[in-house]
Short mmCIF file of C-alpha atoms in Angstrom, two decimals:
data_model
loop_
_atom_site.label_atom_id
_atom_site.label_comp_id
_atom_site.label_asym_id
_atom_site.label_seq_id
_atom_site.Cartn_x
_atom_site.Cartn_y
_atom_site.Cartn_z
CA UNK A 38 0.00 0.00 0.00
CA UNK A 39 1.43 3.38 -0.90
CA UNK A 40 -0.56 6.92 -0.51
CA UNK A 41 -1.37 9.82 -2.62
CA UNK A 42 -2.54 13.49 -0.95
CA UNK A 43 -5.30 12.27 1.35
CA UNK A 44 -5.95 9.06 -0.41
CA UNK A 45 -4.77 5.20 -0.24
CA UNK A 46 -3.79 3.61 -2.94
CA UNK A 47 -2.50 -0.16 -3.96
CA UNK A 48 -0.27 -1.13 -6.24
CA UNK A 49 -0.48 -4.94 -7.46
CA UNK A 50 1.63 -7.53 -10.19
CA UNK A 51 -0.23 -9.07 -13.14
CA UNK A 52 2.62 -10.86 -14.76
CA UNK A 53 1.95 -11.95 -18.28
CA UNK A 54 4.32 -13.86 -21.51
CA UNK A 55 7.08 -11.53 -22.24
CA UNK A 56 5.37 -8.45 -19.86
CA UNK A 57 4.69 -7.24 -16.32
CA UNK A 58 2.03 -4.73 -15.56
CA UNK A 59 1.92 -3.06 -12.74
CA UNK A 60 -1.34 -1.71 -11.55
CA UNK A 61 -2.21 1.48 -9.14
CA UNK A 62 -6.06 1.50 -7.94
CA UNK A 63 -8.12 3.02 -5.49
CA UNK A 64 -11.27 0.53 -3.84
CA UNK A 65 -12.30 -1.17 -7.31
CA UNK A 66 -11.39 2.04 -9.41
CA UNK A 67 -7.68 1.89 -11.73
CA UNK A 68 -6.02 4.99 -11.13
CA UNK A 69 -3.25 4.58 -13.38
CA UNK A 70 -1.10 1.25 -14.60
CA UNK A 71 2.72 0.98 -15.80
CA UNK A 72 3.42 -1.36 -18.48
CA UNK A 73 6.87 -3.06 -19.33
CA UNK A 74 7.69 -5.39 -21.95
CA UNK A 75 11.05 -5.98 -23.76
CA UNK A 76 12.67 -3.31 -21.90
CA UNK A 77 10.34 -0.73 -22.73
CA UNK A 78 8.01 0.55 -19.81
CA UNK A 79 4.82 2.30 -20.87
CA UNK A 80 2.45 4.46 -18.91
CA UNK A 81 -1.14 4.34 -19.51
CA UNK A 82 -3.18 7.24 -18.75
CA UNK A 83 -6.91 7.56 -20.58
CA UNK A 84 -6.11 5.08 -23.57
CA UNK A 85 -2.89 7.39 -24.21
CA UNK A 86 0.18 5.54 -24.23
CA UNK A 87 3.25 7.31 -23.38
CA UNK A 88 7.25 5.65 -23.86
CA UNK A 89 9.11 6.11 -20.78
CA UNK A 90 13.09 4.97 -21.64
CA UNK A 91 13.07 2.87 -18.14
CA UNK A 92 13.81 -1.19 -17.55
CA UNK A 93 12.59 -3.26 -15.17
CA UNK A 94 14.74 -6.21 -14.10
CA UNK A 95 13.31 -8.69 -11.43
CA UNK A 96 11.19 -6.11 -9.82
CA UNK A 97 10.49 -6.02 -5.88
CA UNK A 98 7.35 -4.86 -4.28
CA UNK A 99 9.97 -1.85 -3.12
CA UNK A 100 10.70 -1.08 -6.34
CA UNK A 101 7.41 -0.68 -7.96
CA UNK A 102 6.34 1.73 -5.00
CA UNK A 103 9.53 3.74 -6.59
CA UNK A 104 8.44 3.60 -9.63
CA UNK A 105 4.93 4.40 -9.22
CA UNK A 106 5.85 7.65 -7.31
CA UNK A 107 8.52 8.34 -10.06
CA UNK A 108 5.27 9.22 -12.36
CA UNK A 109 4.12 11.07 -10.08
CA UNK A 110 -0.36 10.04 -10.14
CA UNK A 111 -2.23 12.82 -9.85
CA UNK A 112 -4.67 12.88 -7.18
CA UNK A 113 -7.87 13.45 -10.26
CA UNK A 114 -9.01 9.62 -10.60
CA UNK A 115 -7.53 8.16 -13.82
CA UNK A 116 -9.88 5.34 -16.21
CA UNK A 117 -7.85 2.60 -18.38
CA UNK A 118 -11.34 1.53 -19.01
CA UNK A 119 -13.81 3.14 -21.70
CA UNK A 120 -16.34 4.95 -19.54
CA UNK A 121 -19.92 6.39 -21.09
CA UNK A 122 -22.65 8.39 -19.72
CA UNK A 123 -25.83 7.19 -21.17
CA UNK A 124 -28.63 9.61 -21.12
CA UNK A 125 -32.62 8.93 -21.18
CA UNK A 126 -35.99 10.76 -22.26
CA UNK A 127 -37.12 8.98 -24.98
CA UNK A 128 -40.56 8.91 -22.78
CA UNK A 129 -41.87 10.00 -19.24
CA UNK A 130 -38.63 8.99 -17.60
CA UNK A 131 -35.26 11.07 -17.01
CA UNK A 132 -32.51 8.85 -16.32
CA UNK A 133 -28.30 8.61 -16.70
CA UNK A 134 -26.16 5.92 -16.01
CA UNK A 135 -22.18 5.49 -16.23
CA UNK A 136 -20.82 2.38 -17.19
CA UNK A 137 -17.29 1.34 -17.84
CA UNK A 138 -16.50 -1.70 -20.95
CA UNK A 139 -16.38 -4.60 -18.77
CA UNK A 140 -20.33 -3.47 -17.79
CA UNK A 141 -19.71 -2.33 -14.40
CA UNK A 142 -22.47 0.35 -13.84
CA UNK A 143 -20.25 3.19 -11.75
CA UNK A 144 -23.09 5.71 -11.23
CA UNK A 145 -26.99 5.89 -12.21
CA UNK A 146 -29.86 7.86 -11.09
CA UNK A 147 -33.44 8.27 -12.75
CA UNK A 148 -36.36 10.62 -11.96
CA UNK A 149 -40.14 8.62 -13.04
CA UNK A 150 -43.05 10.64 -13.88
CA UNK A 151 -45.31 7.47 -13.67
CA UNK A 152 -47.52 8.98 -10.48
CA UNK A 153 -48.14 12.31 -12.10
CA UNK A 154 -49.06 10.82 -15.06
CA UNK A 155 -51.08 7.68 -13.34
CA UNK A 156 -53.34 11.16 -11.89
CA UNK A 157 -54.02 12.23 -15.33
CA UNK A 158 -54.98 9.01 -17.14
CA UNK A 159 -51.73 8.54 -19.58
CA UNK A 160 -48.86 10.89 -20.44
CA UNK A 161 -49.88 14.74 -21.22
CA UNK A 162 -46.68 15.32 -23.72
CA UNK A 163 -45.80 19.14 -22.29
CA UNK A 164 -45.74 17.58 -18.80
CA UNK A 165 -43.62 15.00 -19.48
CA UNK A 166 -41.42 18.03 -21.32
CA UNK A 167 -41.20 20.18 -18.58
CA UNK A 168 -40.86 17.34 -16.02
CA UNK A 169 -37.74 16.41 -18.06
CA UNK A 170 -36.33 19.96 -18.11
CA UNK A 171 -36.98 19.96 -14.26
CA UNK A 172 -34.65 16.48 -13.65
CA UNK A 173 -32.26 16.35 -16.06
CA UNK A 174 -29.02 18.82 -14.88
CA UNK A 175 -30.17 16.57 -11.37
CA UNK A 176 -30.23 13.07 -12.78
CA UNK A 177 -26.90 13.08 -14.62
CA UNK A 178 -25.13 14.82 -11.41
CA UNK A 179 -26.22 12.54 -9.35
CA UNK A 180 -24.89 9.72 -11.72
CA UNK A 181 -22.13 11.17 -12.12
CA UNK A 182 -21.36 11.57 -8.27
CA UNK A 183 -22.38 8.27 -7.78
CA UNK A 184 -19.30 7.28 -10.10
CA UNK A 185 -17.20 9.24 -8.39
CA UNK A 186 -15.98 10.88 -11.62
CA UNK A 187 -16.11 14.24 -13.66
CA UNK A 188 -17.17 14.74 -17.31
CA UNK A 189 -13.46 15.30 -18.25
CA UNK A 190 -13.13 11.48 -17.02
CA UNK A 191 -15.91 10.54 -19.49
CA UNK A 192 -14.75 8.41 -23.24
CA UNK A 193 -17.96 9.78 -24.70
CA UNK A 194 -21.61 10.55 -24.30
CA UNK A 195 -24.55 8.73 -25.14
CA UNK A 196 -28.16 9.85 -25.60
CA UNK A 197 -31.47 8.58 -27.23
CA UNK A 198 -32.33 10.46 -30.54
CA UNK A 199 -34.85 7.50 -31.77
CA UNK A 200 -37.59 7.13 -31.17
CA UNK A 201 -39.70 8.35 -28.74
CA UNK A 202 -41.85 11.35 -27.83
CA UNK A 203 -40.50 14.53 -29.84
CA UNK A 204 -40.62 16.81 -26.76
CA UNK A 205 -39.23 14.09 -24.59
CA UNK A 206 -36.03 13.15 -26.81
CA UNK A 207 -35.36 17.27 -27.45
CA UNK A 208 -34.81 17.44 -23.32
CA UNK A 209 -32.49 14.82 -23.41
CA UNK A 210 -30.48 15.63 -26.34
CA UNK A 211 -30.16 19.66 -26.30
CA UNK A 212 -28.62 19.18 -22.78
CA UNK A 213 -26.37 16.19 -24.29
CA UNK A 214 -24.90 18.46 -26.41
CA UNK A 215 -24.15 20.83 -23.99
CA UNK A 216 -22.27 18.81 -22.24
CA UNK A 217 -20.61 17.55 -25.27
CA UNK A 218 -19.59 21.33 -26.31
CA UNK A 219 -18.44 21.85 -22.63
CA UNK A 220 -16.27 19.01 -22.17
CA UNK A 221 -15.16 18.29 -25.60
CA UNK A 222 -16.33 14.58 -25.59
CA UNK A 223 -17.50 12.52 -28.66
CA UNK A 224 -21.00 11.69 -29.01
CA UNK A 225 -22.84 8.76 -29.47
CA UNK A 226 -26.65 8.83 -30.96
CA UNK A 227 -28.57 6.02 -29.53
CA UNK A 228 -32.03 4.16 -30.80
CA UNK A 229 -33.90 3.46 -28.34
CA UNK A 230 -34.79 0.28 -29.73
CA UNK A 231 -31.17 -1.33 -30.05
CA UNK A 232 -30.38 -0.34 -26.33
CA UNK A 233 -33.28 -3.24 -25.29
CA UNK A 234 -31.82 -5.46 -27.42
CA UNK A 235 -28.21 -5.31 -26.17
CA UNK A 236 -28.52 -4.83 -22.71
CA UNK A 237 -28.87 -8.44 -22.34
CA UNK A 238 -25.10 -8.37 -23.06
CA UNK A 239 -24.44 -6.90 -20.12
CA UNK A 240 -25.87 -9.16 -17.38
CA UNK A 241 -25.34 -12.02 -19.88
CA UNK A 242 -22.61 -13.69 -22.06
CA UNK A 243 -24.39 -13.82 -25.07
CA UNK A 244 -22.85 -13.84 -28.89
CA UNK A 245 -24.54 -12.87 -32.28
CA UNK A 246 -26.90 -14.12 -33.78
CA UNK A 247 -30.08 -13.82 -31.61
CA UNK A 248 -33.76 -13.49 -31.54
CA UNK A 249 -34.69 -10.52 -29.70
CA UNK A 250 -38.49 -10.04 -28.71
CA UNK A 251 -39.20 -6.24 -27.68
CA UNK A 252 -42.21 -5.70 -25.95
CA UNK A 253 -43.34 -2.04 -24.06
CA UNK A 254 -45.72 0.61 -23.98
CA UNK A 255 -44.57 2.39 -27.05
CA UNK A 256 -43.26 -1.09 -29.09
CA UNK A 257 -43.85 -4.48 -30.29
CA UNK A 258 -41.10 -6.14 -32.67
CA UNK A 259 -38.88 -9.29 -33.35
CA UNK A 260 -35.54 -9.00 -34.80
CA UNK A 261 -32.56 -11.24 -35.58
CA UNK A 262 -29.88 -9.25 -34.18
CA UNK A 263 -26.52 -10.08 -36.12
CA UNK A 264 -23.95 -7.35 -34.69
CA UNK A 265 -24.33 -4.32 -32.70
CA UNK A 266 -26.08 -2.49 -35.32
CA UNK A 267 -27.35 -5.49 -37.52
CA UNK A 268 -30.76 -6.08 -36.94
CA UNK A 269 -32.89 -7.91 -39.43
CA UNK A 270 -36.23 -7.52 -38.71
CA UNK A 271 -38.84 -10.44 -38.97
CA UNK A 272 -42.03 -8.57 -37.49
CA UNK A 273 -43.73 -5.61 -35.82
CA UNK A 274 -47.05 -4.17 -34.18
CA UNK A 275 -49.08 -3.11 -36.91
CA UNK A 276 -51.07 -0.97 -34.98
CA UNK A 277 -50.30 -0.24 -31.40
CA UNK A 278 -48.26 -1.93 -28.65
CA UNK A 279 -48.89 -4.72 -26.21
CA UNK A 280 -48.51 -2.37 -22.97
CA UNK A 281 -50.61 0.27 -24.53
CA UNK A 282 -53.15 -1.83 -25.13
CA UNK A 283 -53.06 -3.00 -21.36
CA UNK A 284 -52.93 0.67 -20.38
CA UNK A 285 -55.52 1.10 -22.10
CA UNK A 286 -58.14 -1.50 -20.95
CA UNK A 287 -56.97 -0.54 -17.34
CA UNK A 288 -57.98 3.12 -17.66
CA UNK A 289 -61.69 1.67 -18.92
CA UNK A 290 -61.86 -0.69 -15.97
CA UNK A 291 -61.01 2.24 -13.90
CA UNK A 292 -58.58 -0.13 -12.28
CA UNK A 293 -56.88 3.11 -10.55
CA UNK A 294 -60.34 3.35 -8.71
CA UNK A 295 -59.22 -0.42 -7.51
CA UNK A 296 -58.08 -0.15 -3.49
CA UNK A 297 -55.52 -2.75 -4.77
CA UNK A 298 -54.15 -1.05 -7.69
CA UNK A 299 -54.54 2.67 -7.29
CA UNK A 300 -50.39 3.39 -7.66
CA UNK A 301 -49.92 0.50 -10.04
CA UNK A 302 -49.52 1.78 -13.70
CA UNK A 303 -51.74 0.07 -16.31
CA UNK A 304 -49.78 -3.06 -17.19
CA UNK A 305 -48.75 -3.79 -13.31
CA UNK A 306 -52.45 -3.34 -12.47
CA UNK A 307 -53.88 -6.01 -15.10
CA UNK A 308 -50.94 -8.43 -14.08
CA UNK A 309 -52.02 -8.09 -10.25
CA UNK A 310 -55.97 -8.40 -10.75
CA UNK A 311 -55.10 -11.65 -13.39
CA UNK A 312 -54.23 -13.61 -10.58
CA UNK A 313 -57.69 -13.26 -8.99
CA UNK A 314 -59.72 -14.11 -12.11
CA UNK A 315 -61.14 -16.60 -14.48
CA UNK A 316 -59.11 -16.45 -18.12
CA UNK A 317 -61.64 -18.77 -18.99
CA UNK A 318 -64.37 -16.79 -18.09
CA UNK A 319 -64.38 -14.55 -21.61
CA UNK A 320 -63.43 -16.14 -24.85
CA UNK A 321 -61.39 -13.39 -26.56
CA UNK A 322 -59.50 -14.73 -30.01
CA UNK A 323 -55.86 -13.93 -30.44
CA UNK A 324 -55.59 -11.86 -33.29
CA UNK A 325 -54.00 -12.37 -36.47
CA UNK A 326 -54.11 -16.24 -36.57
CA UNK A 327 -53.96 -17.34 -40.16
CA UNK A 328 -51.63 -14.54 -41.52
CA UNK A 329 -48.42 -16.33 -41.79
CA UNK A 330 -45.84 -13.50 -40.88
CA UNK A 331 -44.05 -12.52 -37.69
CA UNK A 332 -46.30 -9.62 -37.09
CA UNK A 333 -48.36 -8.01 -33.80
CA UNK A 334 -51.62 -6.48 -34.25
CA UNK A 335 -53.64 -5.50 -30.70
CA UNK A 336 -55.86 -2.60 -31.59
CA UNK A 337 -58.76 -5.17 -32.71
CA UNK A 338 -58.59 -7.08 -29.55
CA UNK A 339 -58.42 -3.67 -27.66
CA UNK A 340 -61.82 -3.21 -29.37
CA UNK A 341 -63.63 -6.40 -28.73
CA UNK A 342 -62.46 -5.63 -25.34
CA UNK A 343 -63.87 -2.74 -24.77
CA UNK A 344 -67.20 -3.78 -26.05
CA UNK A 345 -66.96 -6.67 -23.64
CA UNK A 346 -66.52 -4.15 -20.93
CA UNK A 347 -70.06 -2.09 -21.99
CA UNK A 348 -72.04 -4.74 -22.52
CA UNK A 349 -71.03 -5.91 -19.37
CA UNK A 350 -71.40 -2.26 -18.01
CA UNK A 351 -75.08 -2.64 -18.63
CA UNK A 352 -75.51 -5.70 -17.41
CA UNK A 353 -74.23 -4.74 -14.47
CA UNK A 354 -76.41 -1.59 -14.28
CA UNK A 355 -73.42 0.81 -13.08
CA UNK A 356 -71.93 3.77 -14.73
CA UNK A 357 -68.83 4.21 -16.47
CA UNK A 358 -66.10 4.45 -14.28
CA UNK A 359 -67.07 2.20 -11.62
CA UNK A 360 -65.90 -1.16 -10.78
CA UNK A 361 -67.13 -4.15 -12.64
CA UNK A 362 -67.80 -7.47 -10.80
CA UNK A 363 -65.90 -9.10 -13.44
CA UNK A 364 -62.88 -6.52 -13.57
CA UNK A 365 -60.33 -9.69 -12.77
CA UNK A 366 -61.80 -12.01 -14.57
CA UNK A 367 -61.50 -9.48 -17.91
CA UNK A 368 -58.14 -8.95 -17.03
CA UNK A 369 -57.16 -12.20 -16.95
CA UNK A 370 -58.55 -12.90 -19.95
CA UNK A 371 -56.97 -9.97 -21.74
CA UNK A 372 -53.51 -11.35 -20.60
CA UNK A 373 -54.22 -14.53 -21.29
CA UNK A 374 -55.09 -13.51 -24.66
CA UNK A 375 -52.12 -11.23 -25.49
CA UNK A 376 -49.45 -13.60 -24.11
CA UNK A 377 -50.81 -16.30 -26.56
CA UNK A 378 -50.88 -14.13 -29.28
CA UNK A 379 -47.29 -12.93 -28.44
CA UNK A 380 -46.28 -16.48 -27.59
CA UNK A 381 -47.34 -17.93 -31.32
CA UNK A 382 -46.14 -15.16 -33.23
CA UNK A 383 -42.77 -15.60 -31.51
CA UNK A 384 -42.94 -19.70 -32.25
CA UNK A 385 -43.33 -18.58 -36.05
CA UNK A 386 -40.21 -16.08 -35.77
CA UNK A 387 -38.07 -18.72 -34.57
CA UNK A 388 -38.71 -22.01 -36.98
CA UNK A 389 -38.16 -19.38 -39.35
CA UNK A 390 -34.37 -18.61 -38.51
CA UNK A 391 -34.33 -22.29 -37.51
CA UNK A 392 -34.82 -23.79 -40.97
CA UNK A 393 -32.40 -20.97 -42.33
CA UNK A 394 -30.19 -21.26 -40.32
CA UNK A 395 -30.00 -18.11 -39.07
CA UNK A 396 -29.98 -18.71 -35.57
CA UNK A 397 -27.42 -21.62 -33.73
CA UNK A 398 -29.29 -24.71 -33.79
CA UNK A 399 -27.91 -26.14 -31.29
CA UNK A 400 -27.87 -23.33 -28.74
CA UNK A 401 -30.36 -20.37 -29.93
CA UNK A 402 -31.62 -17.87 -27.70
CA UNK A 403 -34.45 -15.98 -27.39
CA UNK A 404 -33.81 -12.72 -25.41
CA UNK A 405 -36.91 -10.86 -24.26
CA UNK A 406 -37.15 -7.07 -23.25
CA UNK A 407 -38.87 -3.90 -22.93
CA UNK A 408 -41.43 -3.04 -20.13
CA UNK A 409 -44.21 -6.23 -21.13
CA UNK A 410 -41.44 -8.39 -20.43
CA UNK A 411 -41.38 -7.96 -16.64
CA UNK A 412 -44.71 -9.89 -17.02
CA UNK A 413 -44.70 -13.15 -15.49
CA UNK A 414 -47.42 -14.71 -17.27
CA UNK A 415 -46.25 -13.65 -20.63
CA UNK A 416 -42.61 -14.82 -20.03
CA UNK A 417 -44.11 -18.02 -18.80
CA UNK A 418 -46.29 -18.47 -21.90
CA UNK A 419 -43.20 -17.58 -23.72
CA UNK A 420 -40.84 -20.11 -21.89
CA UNK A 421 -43.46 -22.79 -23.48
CA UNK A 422 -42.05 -22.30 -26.71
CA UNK A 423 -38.79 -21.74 -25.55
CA UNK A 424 -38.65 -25.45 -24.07
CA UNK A 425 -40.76 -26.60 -27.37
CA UNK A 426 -38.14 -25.26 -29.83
CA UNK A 427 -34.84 -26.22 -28.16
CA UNK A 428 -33.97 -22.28 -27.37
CA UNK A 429 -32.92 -20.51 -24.17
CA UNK A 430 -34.92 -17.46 -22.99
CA UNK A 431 -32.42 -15.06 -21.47
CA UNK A 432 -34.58 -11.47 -20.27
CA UNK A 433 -32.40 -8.73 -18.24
CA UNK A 434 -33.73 -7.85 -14.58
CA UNK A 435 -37.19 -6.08 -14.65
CA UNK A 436 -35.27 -3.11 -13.43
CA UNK A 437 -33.34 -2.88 -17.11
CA UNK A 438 -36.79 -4.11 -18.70
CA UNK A 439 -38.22 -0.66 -18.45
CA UNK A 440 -36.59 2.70 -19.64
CA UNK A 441 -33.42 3.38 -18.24
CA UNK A 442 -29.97 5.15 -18.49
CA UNK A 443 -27.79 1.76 -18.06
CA UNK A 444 -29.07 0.32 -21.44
CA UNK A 445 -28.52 3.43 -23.00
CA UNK A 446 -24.37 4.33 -21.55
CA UNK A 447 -24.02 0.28 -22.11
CA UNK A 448 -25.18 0.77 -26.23
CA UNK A 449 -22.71 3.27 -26.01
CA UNK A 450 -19.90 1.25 -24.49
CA UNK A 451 -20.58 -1.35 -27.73
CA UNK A 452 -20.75 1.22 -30.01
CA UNK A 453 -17.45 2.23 -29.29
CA UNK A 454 -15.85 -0.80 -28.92
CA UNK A 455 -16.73 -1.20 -32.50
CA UNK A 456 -16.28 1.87 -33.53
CA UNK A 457 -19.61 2.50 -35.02
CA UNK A 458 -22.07 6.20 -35.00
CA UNK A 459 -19.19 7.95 -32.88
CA UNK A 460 -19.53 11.14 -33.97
CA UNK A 461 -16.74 14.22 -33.45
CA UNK A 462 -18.86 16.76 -34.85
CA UNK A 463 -22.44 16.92 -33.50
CA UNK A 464 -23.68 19.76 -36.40
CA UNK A 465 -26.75 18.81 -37.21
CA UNK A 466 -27.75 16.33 -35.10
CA UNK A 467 -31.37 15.88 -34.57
CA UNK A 468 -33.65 13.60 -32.64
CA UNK A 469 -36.24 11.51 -34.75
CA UNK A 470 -39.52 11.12 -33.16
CA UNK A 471 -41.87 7.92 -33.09
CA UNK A 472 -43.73 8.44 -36.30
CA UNK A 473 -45.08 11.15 -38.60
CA UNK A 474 -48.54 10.32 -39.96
CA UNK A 475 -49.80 12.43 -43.02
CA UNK A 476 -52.11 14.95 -41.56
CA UNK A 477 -55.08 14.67 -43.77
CA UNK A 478 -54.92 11.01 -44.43
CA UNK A 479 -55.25 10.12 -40.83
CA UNK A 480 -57.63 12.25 -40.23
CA UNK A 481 -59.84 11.13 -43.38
CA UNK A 482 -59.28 7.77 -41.73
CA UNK A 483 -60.23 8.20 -37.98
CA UNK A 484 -63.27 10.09 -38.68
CA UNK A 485 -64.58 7.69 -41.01
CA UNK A 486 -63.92 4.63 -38.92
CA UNK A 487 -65.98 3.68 -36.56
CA UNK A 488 -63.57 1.83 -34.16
CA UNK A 489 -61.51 4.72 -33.20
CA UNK A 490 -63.61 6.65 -30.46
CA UNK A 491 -62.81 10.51 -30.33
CA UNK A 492 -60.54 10.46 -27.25
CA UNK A 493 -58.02 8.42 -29.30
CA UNK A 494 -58.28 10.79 -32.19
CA UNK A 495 -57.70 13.69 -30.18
CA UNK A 496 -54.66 12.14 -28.51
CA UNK A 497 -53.20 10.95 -32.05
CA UNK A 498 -53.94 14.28 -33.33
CA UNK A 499 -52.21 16.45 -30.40
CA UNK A 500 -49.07 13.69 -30.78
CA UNK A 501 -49.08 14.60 -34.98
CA UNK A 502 -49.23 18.63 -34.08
CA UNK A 503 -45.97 17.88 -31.47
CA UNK A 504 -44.27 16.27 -34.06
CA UNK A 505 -44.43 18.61 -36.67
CA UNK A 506 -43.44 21.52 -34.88
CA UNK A 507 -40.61 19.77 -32.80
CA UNK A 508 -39.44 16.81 -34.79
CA UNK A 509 -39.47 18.18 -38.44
CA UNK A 510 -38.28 21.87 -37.97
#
C-alpha cells in the first residue's frame, strides 16, 4: 500500500508472456497502470500511451512503489477503461447511467413521472417536457457523483435520438450536447430500440446471432440481431403496442379506482388483478391467426375488449367508471389472450431462422425485453415455446426491462468498442420522433372509422401537431 494526498492507494503484479504490468487502484477504481515489456516501460493514462526509456529487471514490491511515485499520479481519478454516460428521455422517464467496458455500472440515477401521469390518465406530452427539463441537470449529477468521476473522465456521451416522444427526446439531447460542447467529448446517438436489445449483453454472455423479442408501452417487434447495429427484422405491431393496449383496458376498468391497484400503472395493475380471475371466463380470439408472418396487431382485440366491458357495463347496471364485478376475470382474460398471441407469433419467428439457419441450432436464444417483459405470465407463456423449440430465454432484470440510463451508456460502451455512429462533430444532429402520420390522411381515416372513439383521435392528433413543430423543424 502506498498513498497519494489524502488518499490510499495499492499497487499490485499481473505478470503476463514476455510483460509485467503493474497496476495502481483506489477501492475497485484503476487509477493509473505501468506497463513493461522488452525493456520498454509504458504508462497508460486515458487510452494514451506514453514511452518512458526505463527497464525493469526482477522487480520487488519496493521497487514498484519507486516507480509508481517516479510518475508522479495525480490525485484526479484516472480510467484505463472506456467509460460512457448514457442519457434517457425517450418517454416519461429522465434517467443517466455510467458504465465502464467490462459493464460495471459506476453511477446511475433516474427521476419517473409514472404517479403524475397515473393522476391524469396517460402521459400529457408538455408535462412529461417540462418534467424532463426539471430532472435532467439533477439526474446526470447525481450519476455522475455516484461514479465518483467528472465529465473530463468521461470516453464519450450517449443519448437517445430515436424514437420516442418529440418533446421528450429534445430534453435529453439539447442538454447532451451541452455537455458535449463543454467538455469536448464525442457523441454517441442512440435508438432506443437497439439499447433493449443489447442490454442483455451486459448481465449475460451472449454472442450474435439472436432473436430478440421487444415488448413495451410504445413497441412491439422481433428482430434477428446479427452485430451491434445489424438487426434484421422479422415482425412488428401493426397498430399499437402490447402495454398500450393493457394501459388502455386498465384506464376503462377504472382499475386506478381499484383499493388494490390505485399506484400501479396500467400493465402492473392487469398483471395483479389476473391472478384473482377466471381467463376462462371470456373467450377473446388472439388476433392475427392465419396470416403467416411474424407480425403483432392488438388494436382489434383492444376493441372487442372494450365492447366486452359495456355490454357488461349494462348488465351490471353501473356507470362508467365504476368497478365491474368481473374486472379480474376481464383482465385475466386480456392477458391470457395477449401472451398467446405474443407467444405464437414468436414460435413462427423462430422455426423461421431455424430452418435458415439463421440462428445456432444447437444453442439459440431468445432474449426478451422492454417493459411487457417484466410480465410473469407472458414470459411463462413464452418459456413454453422456448422449451418446445430447443432455445434458451435469457430477459435482463425487470429493473433494465423498463426505460433506463444503463441500457442506454451500455449501447454506447458497444458502439465504441466497434467503432460504429461515434460522432466528433455533433452539427446537425437531430432527434427523430416515433412516427409522422400524413395529416389529412389520418384524419380522413379516424373520422370515417368507426372503431376509433374521439378520445383516441384527439390524442393521435395532439401527438401529430408535437411532431411537426418539434421533430421536423
Amino acid at each position: 500500500m502506498t498513498s497519494l494526498p489524502g488518499r490510499q492507494v495499492q499497487a499490485f503484479l499481473a505478470p503476463g508472456k514476455g510483460q509485467l504490468t503493474v497496476f495502481a487502484s483506489e477501492g475497485r477504481r484503476i487509477i493509473g497502470t505501468v506497463v513493461q515489456e522488452k525493456g520498454i516501460i509504458y504508462t497508460v493514462n486515458m487510452l494514451i500511451l506514453t514511452k518512458t526509456a526505463e527497464v525493469f529487471s526482477k522487480p520487488s514490491k519496493r521497487k514498484l512503489y519507486e516507480v509508481l511515485r517516479h510518475f508522479n499520479f495525480h490525485p484526479r481519478i484516472l480510467f484505463l477503461h472506456k467509460l460512457v454516460l448514457g442519457i434517457e428521455t425517450s418517454c416519461d422517464d429522465t434517467a443517466a447511467a455510467v458504465v465502464d467496458e467490462t459493464g460495471n455500472v459506476l453511477g446511475e440515477a433516474i427521476h419517473s413521472q409514472t404517479e403524475v401521469h397515473l393522476k391524469t390518465g396517460g402521459i400529457i406530452l408538455p408535462v412529461a417536457q417540462q418534467l424532463h427539463r426539471e430532472n435532467i441537470q439533477r439526474i446526470v449529477q447525481e450519476a455522475l457523483s455516484a461514479s465518483n468521476i467528472s465529465p473530463s473522465d468521461l470516453s464519450a456521451i450517449a443519448t437517445t435520438v430515436k424514437p420516442g416522444l418529440a418533446l421528450s427526446l429534445g430534453v435529453g439531447l439539447s442538454f447532451s450536447l451541452k455537455l458535449v460542447d463543454q467538455f469536448r467529448k464525442p457523441f454517441i446517438p442512440i435508438h432506443h430500440m437497439e439499447a433493449h436489445a443489447l442490454t442483455i449483453r451486459l448481465t449475460n454472455k451472449v454472442e450474435f446471432p439472436f432473436l430478440v423479442l421487444l415488448i413495451s408501452g410504445g413497441h412491439c417487434l422481433l428482430a434477428l440481431v446479427r452485430g451491434v447495429s445489424d438487426f434484421l427484422l422479422l415482425g412488428k405491431s401493426l397498430d399499437i403496442a402490447p402495454g398500450d393496449m393493457l394501459d388502455k383496458v386498465a384506464r376503462r376498468l377504472s382499475l386506478i379506482k381499484h383499493p388494490e391497484c390505485s399506484a400501479m400503472s396500467g400493465g402492473k395493475a392487469i398483471e395483479h388483478l389476473a391472478k384473482q380471475g377466471n381467463k376462462l371466463h371470456f373467450d377473446f380470439k388472439p388476433p392475427m391467426q392465419r396470416a403467416k408472418n411474424c407480425d403483432f396487431s392488438f388494436s382489434g382485440l383492444q376493441h372487442i375488449v372494450d365492447k366486452t366491458i359495456m355490454q357488461k357495463e349494462k348488465e351490471e347496471g353501473i356507470e362508467k367508471g365504476q368497478i365491474l364485478s368481473s374486472a379480474a376475470d376481464i383482465a385475466a382474460a386480456v392477458q391470457h389472450t395477449i401472451a398467446c398471441h405474443i407467444a405464437k407469433r414468436t414460435h413462427r419467428a423462430i422455426l423461421f431462422c431455424k430452418q435458415r439457419d439463421l440462428l445456432c441450432q444447437s444453442n439459440a436464444v431468445l432474449v426478451v425485453s422492454g417493459g411487457v417483459a417484466s410480465n410473469l405470465y407472458i414470459r411463462k407463456a413464452l418459456e413454453i415455446v422456448t422449451d418446445a423449440t430447443q432455445c434458451t430465454l435469457l430477459c435482463p432484470p425487470p429493473r433494465l426491462c423498463t426505460d433506463n440510463g444503463i441500457m442506454i451508456a451500455w449501447n454506447g460502451v458497444e458502439r465504441l468498442r466497434a467503432g460504429l455512429g461515434i460522432l466528433h462533430n455533433t452539427e446537425g444532429i437531430r432527434y427523430e420522433p416515433k412516427y409522422v402520420v400524413p395529416f389529412i390522411i389520418f384524419m380522413q381515416f379516424a373520422f370515417e372509422s368507426q372503431s376509433l372513439d374521439f378520445a383516441f383521435i384527439c390524442e393521435v392528433f395532439i401527438d401529430i401537431l408535437v411532431i411537426l413543430e418539434e421533430g421536423l423543424h
